[in-house]
Short mmCIF file of C-alpha atoms in Angstrom, two decimals:
data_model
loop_
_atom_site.label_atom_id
_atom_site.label_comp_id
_atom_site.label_asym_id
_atom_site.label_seq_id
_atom_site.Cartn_x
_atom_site.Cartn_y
_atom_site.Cartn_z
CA UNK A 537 14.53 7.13 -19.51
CA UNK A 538 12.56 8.58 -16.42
CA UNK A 539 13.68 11.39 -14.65
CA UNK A 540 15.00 11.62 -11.35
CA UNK A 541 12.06 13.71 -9.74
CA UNK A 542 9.47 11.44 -11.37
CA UNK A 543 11.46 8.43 -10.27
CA UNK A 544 11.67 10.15 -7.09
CA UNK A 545 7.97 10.97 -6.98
CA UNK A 546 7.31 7.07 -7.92
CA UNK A 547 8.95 6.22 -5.06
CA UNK A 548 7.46 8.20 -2.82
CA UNK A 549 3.69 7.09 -3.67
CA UNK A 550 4.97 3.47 -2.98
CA UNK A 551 5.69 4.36 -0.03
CA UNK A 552 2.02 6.15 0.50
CA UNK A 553 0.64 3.26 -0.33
CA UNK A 554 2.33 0.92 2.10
CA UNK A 555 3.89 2.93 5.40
CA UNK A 556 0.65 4.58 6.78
CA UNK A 557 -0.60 1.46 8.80
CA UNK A 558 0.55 0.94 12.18
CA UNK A 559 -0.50 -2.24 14.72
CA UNK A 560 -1.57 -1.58 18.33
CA UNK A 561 -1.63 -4.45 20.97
CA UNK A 562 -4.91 -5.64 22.15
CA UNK A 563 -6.94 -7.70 24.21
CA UNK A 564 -8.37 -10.79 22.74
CA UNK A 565 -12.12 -9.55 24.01
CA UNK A 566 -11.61 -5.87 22.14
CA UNK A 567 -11.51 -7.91 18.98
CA UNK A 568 -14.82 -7.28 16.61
CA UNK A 569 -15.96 -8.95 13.41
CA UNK A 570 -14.61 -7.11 10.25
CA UNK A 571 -11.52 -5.63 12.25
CA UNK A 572 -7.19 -6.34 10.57
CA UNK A 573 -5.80 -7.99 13.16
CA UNK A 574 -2.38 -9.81 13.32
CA UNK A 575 -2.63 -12.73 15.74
CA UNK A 576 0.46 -14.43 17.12
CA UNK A 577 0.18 -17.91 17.95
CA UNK A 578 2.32 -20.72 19.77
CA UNK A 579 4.59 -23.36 18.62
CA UNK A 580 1.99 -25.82 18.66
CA UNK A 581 -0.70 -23.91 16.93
CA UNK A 582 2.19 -23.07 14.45
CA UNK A 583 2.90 -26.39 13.91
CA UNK A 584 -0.41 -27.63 13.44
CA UNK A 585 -1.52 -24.97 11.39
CA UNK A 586 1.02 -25.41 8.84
CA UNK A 587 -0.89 -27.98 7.19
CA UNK A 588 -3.88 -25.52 6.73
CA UNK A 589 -1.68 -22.91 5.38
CA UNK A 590 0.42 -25.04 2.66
CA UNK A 591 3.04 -26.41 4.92
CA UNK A 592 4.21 -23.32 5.94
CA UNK A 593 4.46 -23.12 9.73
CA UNK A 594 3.71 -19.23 10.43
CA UNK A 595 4.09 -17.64 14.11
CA UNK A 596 1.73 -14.16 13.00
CA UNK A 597 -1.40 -14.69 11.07
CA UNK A 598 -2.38 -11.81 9.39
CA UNK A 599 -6.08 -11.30 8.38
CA UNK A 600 -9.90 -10.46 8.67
CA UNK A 601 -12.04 -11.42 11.74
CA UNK A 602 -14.69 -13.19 11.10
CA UNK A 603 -16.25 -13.78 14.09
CA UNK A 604 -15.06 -13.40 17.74
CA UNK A 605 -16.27 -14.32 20.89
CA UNK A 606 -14.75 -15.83 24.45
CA UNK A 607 -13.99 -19.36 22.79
CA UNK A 608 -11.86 -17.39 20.09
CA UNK A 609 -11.50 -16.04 16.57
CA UNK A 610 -12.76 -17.08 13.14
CA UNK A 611 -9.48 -15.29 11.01
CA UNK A 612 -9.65 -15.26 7.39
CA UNK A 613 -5.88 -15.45 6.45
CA UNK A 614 -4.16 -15.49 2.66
CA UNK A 615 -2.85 -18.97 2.47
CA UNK A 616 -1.50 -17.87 -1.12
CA UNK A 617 -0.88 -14.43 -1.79
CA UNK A 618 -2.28 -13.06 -4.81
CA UNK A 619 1.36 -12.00 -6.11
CA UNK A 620 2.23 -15.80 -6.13
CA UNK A 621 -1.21 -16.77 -7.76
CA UNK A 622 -1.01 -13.90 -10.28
CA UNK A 623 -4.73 -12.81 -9.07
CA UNK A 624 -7.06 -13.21 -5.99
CA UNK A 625 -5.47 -14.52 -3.30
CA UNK A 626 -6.31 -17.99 -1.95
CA UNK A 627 -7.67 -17.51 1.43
CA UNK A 628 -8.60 -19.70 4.26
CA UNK A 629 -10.38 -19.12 7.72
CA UNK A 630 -9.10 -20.59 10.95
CA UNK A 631 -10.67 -20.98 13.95
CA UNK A 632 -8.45 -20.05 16.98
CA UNK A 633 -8.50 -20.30 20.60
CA UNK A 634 -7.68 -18.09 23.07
CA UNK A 635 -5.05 -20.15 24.73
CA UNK A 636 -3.38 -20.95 21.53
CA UNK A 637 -2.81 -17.09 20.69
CA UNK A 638 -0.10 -15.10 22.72
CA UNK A 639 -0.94 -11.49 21.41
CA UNK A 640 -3.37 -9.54 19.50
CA UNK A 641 -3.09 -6.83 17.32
CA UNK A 642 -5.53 -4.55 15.55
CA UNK A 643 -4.29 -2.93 12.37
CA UNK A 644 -4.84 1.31 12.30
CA UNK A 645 -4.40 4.26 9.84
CA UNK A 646 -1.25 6.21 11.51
CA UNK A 647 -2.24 9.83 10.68
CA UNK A 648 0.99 11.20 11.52
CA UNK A 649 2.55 8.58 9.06
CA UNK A 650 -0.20 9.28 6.46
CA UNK A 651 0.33 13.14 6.63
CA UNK A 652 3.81 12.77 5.90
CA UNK A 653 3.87 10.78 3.33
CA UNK A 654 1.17 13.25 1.53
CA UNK A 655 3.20 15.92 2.46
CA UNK A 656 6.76 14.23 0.30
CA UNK A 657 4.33 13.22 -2.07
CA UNK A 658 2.69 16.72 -2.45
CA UNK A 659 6.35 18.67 -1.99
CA UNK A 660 8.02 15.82 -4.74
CA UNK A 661 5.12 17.17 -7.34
CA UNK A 662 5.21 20.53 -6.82
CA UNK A 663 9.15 20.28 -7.28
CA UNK A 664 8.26 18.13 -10.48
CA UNK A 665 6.31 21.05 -11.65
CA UNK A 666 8.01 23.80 -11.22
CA UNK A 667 10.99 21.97 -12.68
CA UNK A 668 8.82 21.33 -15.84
CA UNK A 669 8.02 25.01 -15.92
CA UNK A 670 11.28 26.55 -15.70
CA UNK A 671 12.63 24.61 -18.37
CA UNK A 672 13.40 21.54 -16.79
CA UNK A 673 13.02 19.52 -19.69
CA UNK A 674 16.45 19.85 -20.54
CA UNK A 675 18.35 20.97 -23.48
CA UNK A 676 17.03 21.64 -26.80
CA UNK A 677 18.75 20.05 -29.84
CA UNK A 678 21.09 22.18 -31.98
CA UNK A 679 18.97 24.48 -34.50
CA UNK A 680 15.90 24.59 -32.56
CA UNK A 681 15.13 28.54 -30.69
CA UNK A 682 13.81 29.08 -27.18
CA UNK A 683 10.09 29.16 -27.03
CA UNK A 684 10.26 32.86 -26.62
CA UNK A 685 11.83 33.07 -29.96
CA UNK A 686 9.70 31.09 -31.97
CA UNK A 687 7.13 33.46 -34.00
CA UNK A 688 4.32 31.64 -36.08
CA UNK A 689 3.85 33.95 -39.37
CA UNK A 690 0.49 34.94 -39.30
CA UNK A 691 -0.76 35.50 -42.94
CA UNK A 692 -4.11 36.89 -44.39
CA UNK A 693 -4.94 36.16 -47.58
CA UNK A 694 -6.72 39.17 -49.35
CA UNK A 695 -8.11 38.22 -52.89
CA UNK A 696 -7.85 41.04 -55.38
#
């Protein structure tokens, strides 16, 4: 059974791994090749990209730009997530215009978020730690001394 400070600790490096990024509005023309964005489109690009995307209609596209310019995007999307493949996601790139997309958003490292979640990661493993040390590990089974009582005979063998 796992402990509750390494459960605890678990926990907290999930979270590392997935609160740290934030999304900041932006115009369409700020947009560069090779940048996260998350682009929200209208009911009608919705609609007809739902065929493109496995008949899912989706209002925020999430992906890689590809190439931008004033007649639009090139977004690489997931169409399939690689949890519901069991690998590499299935991906698909879509060419949007910019009167078909109602906001723009470029995908950042929060520091402040980052920090903190280092800092309950660091403070959950130092706790782990000095639990360990300090006997932490619980109790011993009947019969068995305290480290500081155990003695290893130490024997020398002299031949006569």
């Amino acid at each position: 059974m796992v402990s509750p400070p390494v459960r605890s600790l678990a926990l907290a490096l999930a979270a590392l791994g997935t609160g740290c990024y934030t999304y900041r509005p932006v115009e369409l023309a700020e947009v560069r090749p090779n940048t996260e964005i998350r682009a929200r489109v209208s009911a009608q690009e919705a609609a007809r990209l739902a065929e493109v995307l496995g008949g899912r209609e989706r209002r925020e596209l999430d992906g890689r730009v590809v190439e931008a310019g004033a007649e639009g995007v090139t977004l690489d999307v997931a169409v399939v997530s690689s949890v519901e493949r069991g690998g590499d996601a299935l991906r698909q790139r879509l060419e949007l215009t910019p009167d078909r997309i109602l906001e723009v958003e470029v995908r950042e490292l929060s520091q402040s978020r980052t920090g903190a979640l280092l800092g309950i990661a660091l403070g959950g493993g130092v706790a782990l730690l000095v639990s360990q040390l300090h006997g932490g590990a619980g109790e011993r089974p009947p019969g068995i001394p305290p480290p500081s009582e155990m003695r290893i005979p130490f024997r020398i063998p002299i031949p006569w």
